[in-house]
Amino acid sequence: MNTMTNHDNYDQIKAEVLLIVRANAGNKSPEGLFKTIKDRLPGVPVKVISECLGELLESSQ
C-alpha cells in the first residue's frame, strides 16, 4: 500500500472517477457507470465514490 495522505488519495480517486465518467458517460446508465467505477477502483468505499461523483456534479453546474 502506498503512503499518500488521505487528502492526496482522495484527490487521486476523484481524478480517476472523473476520467472514468468522461470515458463512459455517453454509453452507460448511471447504474452502469457506478458499477464501472466500482470495478475499476476496487477497495474504494462506495461512500467515497459517491462523494466524488457529488462534487463532480456540483462543479459541472
Tab-separated table of N, CA, C and O in Angstrom, residues 4-57:
chain	number	residue	atom	x	y	z
A	4	MET	N	0.473	7.707	0.626
A	4	MET	CA	-0.068	9.043	0.406
A	4	MET	C	-0.985	9.423	1.567
A	4	MET	O	-1.542	8.564	2.231
A	5	THR	N	-1.118	10.713	1.781
A	5	THR	CA	-2.063	11.155	2.794
A	5	THR	C	-3.477	10.914	2.292
A	5	THR	O	-3.709	10.736	1.101
A	6	ASN	N	-4.453	10.937	3.192
A	6	ASN	CA	-5.844	10.737	2.801
A	6	ASN	C	-6.295	11.777	1.789
A	6	ASN	O	-7.005	11.471	0.853
A	7	HIS	N	-5.863	13.025	1.973
A	7	HIS	CA	-6.283	14.095	1.054
A	7	HIS	C	-5.731	13.840	-0.352
A	7	HIS	O	-6.451	13.954	-1.332
A	8	ASP	N	-4.449	13.488	-0.428
A	8	ASP	CA	-3.849	13.186	-1.734
A	8	ASP	C	-4.547	11.992	-2.367
A	8	ASP	O	-4.827	11.984	-3.559
A	9	ASN	N	-4.834	10.992	-1.561
A	9	ASN	CA	-5.504	9.791	-2.041
A	9	ASN	C	-6.897	10.136	-2.549
A	9	ASN	O	-7.310	9.656	-3.605
A	10	TYR	N	-7.617	10.976	-1.817
A	10	TYR	CA	-8.959	11.382	-2.229
A	10	TYR	C	-8.902	12.117	-3.560
A	10	TYR	O	-9.706	11.870	-4.450
A	11	ASP	N	-7.931	13.030	-3.706
A	11	ASP	CA	-7.798	13.770	-4.963
A	11	ASP	C	-7.482	12.826	-6.117
A	11	ASP	O	-7.982	13.001	-7.223
A	12	GLN	N	-6.668	11.821	-5.852
A	12	GLN	CA	-6.339	10.852	-6.895
A	12	GLN	C	-7.572	10.038	-7.279
A	12	GLN	O	-7.828	9.817	-8.463
A	13	ILE	N	-8.347	9.616	-6.284
A	13	ILE	CA	-9.572	8.860	-6.550
A	13	ILE	C	-10.539	9.728	-7.356
A	13	ILE	O	-11.138	9.276	-8.331
A	14	LYS	N	-10.672	11.005	-6.954
A	14	LYS	CA	-11.578	11.911	-7.661
A	14	LYS	C	-11.143	12.077	-9.116
A	14	LYS	O	-11.977	12.073	-10.023
A	15	ALA	N	-9.849	12.177	-9.345
A	15	ALA	CA	-9.339	12.301	-10.709
A	15	ALA	C	-9.648	11.037	-11.516
A	15	ALA	O	-10.049	11.125	-12.683
A	16	GLU	N	-9.486	9.871	-10.901
A	16	GLU	CA	-9.794	8.614	-11.585
A	16	GLU	C	-11.285	8.523	-11.908
A	16	GLU	O	-11.666	8.111	-12.998
A	17	VAL	N	-12.123	8.911	-10.947
A	17	VAL	CA	-13.572	8.890	-11.168
A	17	VAL	C	-13.929	9.800	-12.341
A	17	VAL	O	-14.704	9.420	-13.220
A	18	LEU	N	-13.339	10.989	-12.385
A	18	LEU	CA	-13.611	11.922	-13.478
A	18	LEU	C	-13.208	11.325	-14.827
A	18	LEU	O	-13.958	11.419	-15.799
A	19	LEU	N	-12.048	10.682	-14.887
A	19	LEU	CA	-11.607	10.057	-16.135
A	19	LEU	C	-12.575	8.964	-16.577
A	19	LEU	O	-12.918	8.869	-17.762
A	20	ILE	N	-13.017	8.153	-15.633
A	20	ILE	CA	-13.954	7.070	-15.958
A	20	ILE	C	-15.279	7.653	-16.440
A	20	ILE	O	-15.865	7.178	-17.418
A	21	VAL	N	-15.766	8.685	-15.765
A	21	VAL	CA	-17.029	9.324	-16.156
A	21	VAL	C	-16.911	9.892	-17.572
A	21	VAL	O	-17.783	9.667	-18.411
A	22	ARG	N	-15.830	10.600	-17.831
A	22	ARG	CA	-15.649	11.191	-19.167
A	22	ARG	C	-15.579	10.124	-20.251
A	22	ARG	O	-16.087	10.310	-21.347
A	23	ALA	N	-14.932	9.006	-19.944
A	23	ALA	CA	-14.757	7.953	-20.944
A	23	ALA	C	-16.051	7.183	-21.208
A	23	ALA	O	-16.226	6.623	-22.284
A	24	ASN	N	-16.953	7.157	-20.226
A	24	ASN	CA	-18.120	6.280	-20.328
A	24	ASN	C	-19.472	6.971	-20.252
A	24	ASN	O	-20.499	6.309	-20.378
A	25	ALA	N	-19.493	8.269	-20.041
A	25	ALA	CA	-20.748	8.963	-19.737
A	25	ALA	C	-21.816	8.777	-20.805
A	25	ALA	O	-22.979	8.599	-20.484
A	26	GLY	N	-21.449	8.813	-22.064
A	26	GLY	CA	-22.447	8.745	-23.120
A	26	GLY	C	-23.031	7.372	-23.358
A	26	GLY	O	-24.107	7.252	-23.928
A	27	ASN	N	-22.348	6.322	-22.921
A	27	ASN	CA	-22.793	4.981	-23.285
A	27	ASN	C	-23.197	4.109	-22.104
A	27	ASN	O	-23.314	2.908	-22.256
A	28	LYS	N	-23.409	4.690	-20.953
A	28	LYS	CA	-23.811	3.876	-19.800
A	28	LYS	C	-24.925	4.571	-19.022
A	28	LYS	O	-24.998	5.780	-18.973
A	29	SER	N	-25.766	3.740	-18.418
A	29	SER	CA	-26.751	4.275	-17.482
A	29	SER	C	-26.002	4.721	-16.227
A	29	SER	O	-24.859	4.308	-16.002
A	30	PRO	N	-26.628	5.527	-15.372
A	30	PRO	CA	-25.964	5.902	-14.117
A	30	PRO	C	-25.537	4.677	-13.291
A	30	PRO	O	-24.450	4.657	-12.728
A	31	GLU	N	-26.391	3.652	-13.272
A	31	GLU	CA	-26.057	2.441	-12.518
A	31	GLU	C	-24.862	1.726	-13.142
A	31	GLU	O	-23.981	1.242	-12.441
A	32	GLY	N	-24.856	1.659	-14.474
A	32	GLY	CA	-23.745	1.014	-15.167
A	32	GLY	C	-22.441	1.770	-14.969
A	32	GLY	O	-21.376	1.176	-14.799
A	33	LEU	N	-22.532	3.093	-14.980
A	33	LEU	CA	-21.359	3.932	-14.764
A	33	LEU	C	-20.818	3.726	-13.355
A	33	LEU	O	-19.609	3.564	-13.156
A	34	PHE	N	-21.707	3.688	-12.373
A	34	PHE	CA	-21.284	3.485	-10.985
A	34	PHE	C	-20.609	2.118	-10.832
A	34	PHE	O	-19.568	1.997	-10.188
A	35	LYS	N	-21.181	1.090	-11.465
A	35	LYS	CA	-20.592	-0.254	-11.402
A	35	LYS	C	-19.208	-0.259	-12.049
A	35	LYS	O	-18.278	-0.863	-11.515
A	36	THR	N	-19.061	0.433	-13.174
A	36	THR	CA	-17.759	0.522	-13.839
A	36	THR	C	-16.737	1.171	-12.923
A	36	THR	O	-15.599	0.705	-12.805
A	37	ILE	N	-17.140	2.251	-12.251
A	37	ILE	CA	-16.231	2.939	-11.328
A	37	ILE	C	-15.835	1.997	-10.193
A	37	ILE	O	-14.648	1.886	-9.858
A	38	LYS	N	-16.811	1.305	-9.614
A	38	LYS	CA	-16.506	0.362	-8.523
A	38	LYS	C	-15.560	-0.740	-8.993
A	38	LYS	O	-14.647	-1.121	-8.270
A	39	ASP	N	-15.776	-1.238	-10.214
A	39	ASP	CA	-14.925	-2.307	-10.744
A	39	ASP	C	-13.501	-1.813	-11.010
A	39	ASP	O	-12.542	-2.543	-10.812
A	40	ARG	N	-13.380	-0.572	-11.478
A	40	ARG	CA	-12.062	-0.023	-11.817
A	40	ARG	C	-11.288	0.456	-10.588
A	40	ARG	O	-10.071	0.617	-10.645
A	41	LEU	N	-12.006	0.724	-9.493
A	41	LEU	CA	-11.354	1.202	-8.265
A	41	LEU	C	-11.679	0.262	-7.100
A	41	LEU	O	-12.360	0.653	-6.147
A	42	PRO	N	-11.204	-0.975	-7.176
A	42	PRO	CA	-11.522	-1.931	-6.104
A	42	PRO	C	-10.945	-1.449	-4.770
A	42	PRO	O	-9.868	-0.859	-4.734
A	43	GLY	N	-11.678	-1.663	-3.720
A	43	GLY	CA	-11.212	-1.266	-2.396
A	43	GLY	C	-11.596	0.149	-2.002
A	43	GLY	O	-11.440	0.530	-0.852
A	44	VAL	N	-12.086	0.935	-2.953
A	44	VAL	CA	-12.525	2.295	-2.622
A	44	VAL	C	-13.962	2.202	-2.117
A	44	VAL	O	-14.817	1.643	-2.793
A	45	PRO	N	-14.223	2.719	-0.917
A	45	PRO	CA	-15.583	2.631	-0.368
A	45	PRO	C	-16.614	3.344	-1.252
A	45	PRO	O	-16.317	4.376	-1.863
A	46	VAL	N	-17.806	2.780	-1.308
A	46	VAL	CA	-18.906	3.363	-2.094
A	46	VAL	C	-19.155	4.798	-1.662
A	46	VAL	O	-19.414	5.666	-2.495
A	47	LYS	N	-19.051	5.068	-0.367
A	47	LYS	CA	-19.286	6.426	0.139
A	47	LYS	C	-18.309	7.421	-0.491
A	47	LYS	O	-18.699	8.534	-0.855
A	48	VAL	N	-17.053	7.019	-0.635
A	48	VAL	CA	-16.039	7.904	-1.223
A	48	VAL	C	-16.347	8.144	-2.700
A	48	VAL	O	-16.280	9.276	-3.186
A	49	ILE	N	-16.726	7.080	-3.429
A	49	ILE	CA	-17.088	7.217	-4.837
A	49	ILE	C	-18.283	8.159	-4.962
A	49	ILE	O	-18.305	9.050	-5.817
A	50	SER	N	-19.275	7.981	-4.102
A	50	SER	CA	-20.465	8.835	-4.136
A	50	SER	C	-20.108	10.293	-3.882
A	50	SER	O	-20.635	11.199	-4.548
A	51	GLU	N	-19.220	10.548	-2.910
A	51	GLU	CA	-18.800	11.928	-2.623
A	51	GLU	C	-18.090	12.534	-3.827
A	51	GLU	O	-18.332	13.696	-4.175
A	52	CYS	N	-17.225	11.759	-4.471
A	52	CYS	CA	-16.517	12.248	-5.661
A	52	CYS	C	-17.511	12.605	-6.762
A	52	CYS	O	-17.407	13.669	-7.386
A	53	LEU	N	-18.465	11.724	-7.002
A	53	LEU	CA	-19.465	11.980	-8.037
A	53	LEU	C	-20.289	13.218	-7.696
A	53	LEU	O	-20.589	14.028	-8.571
A	54	GLY	N	-20.652	13.367	-6.429
A	54	GLY	CA	-21.406	14.547	-5.998
A	54	GLY	C	-20.632	15.829	-6.243
A	54	GLY	O	-21.189	16.820	-6.737
A	55	GLU	N	-19.338	15.819	-5.924
A	55	GLU	CA	-18.514	17.010	-6.158
A	55	GLU	C	-18.402	17.312	-7.651
A	55	GLU	O	-18.444	18.477	-8.055
A	56	LEU	N	-18.249	16.278	-8.449
A	56	LEU	CA	-18.144	16.483	-9.885
A	56	LEU	C	-19.442	17.062	-10.454
A	56	LEU	O	-19.414	17.956	-11.300
A	57	LEU	N	-20.576	16.574	-9.954
A	57	LEU	CA	-21.855	17.115	-10.397
A	57	LEU	C	-22.008	18.575	-10.009
A	57	LEU	O	-22.430	19.397	-10.815
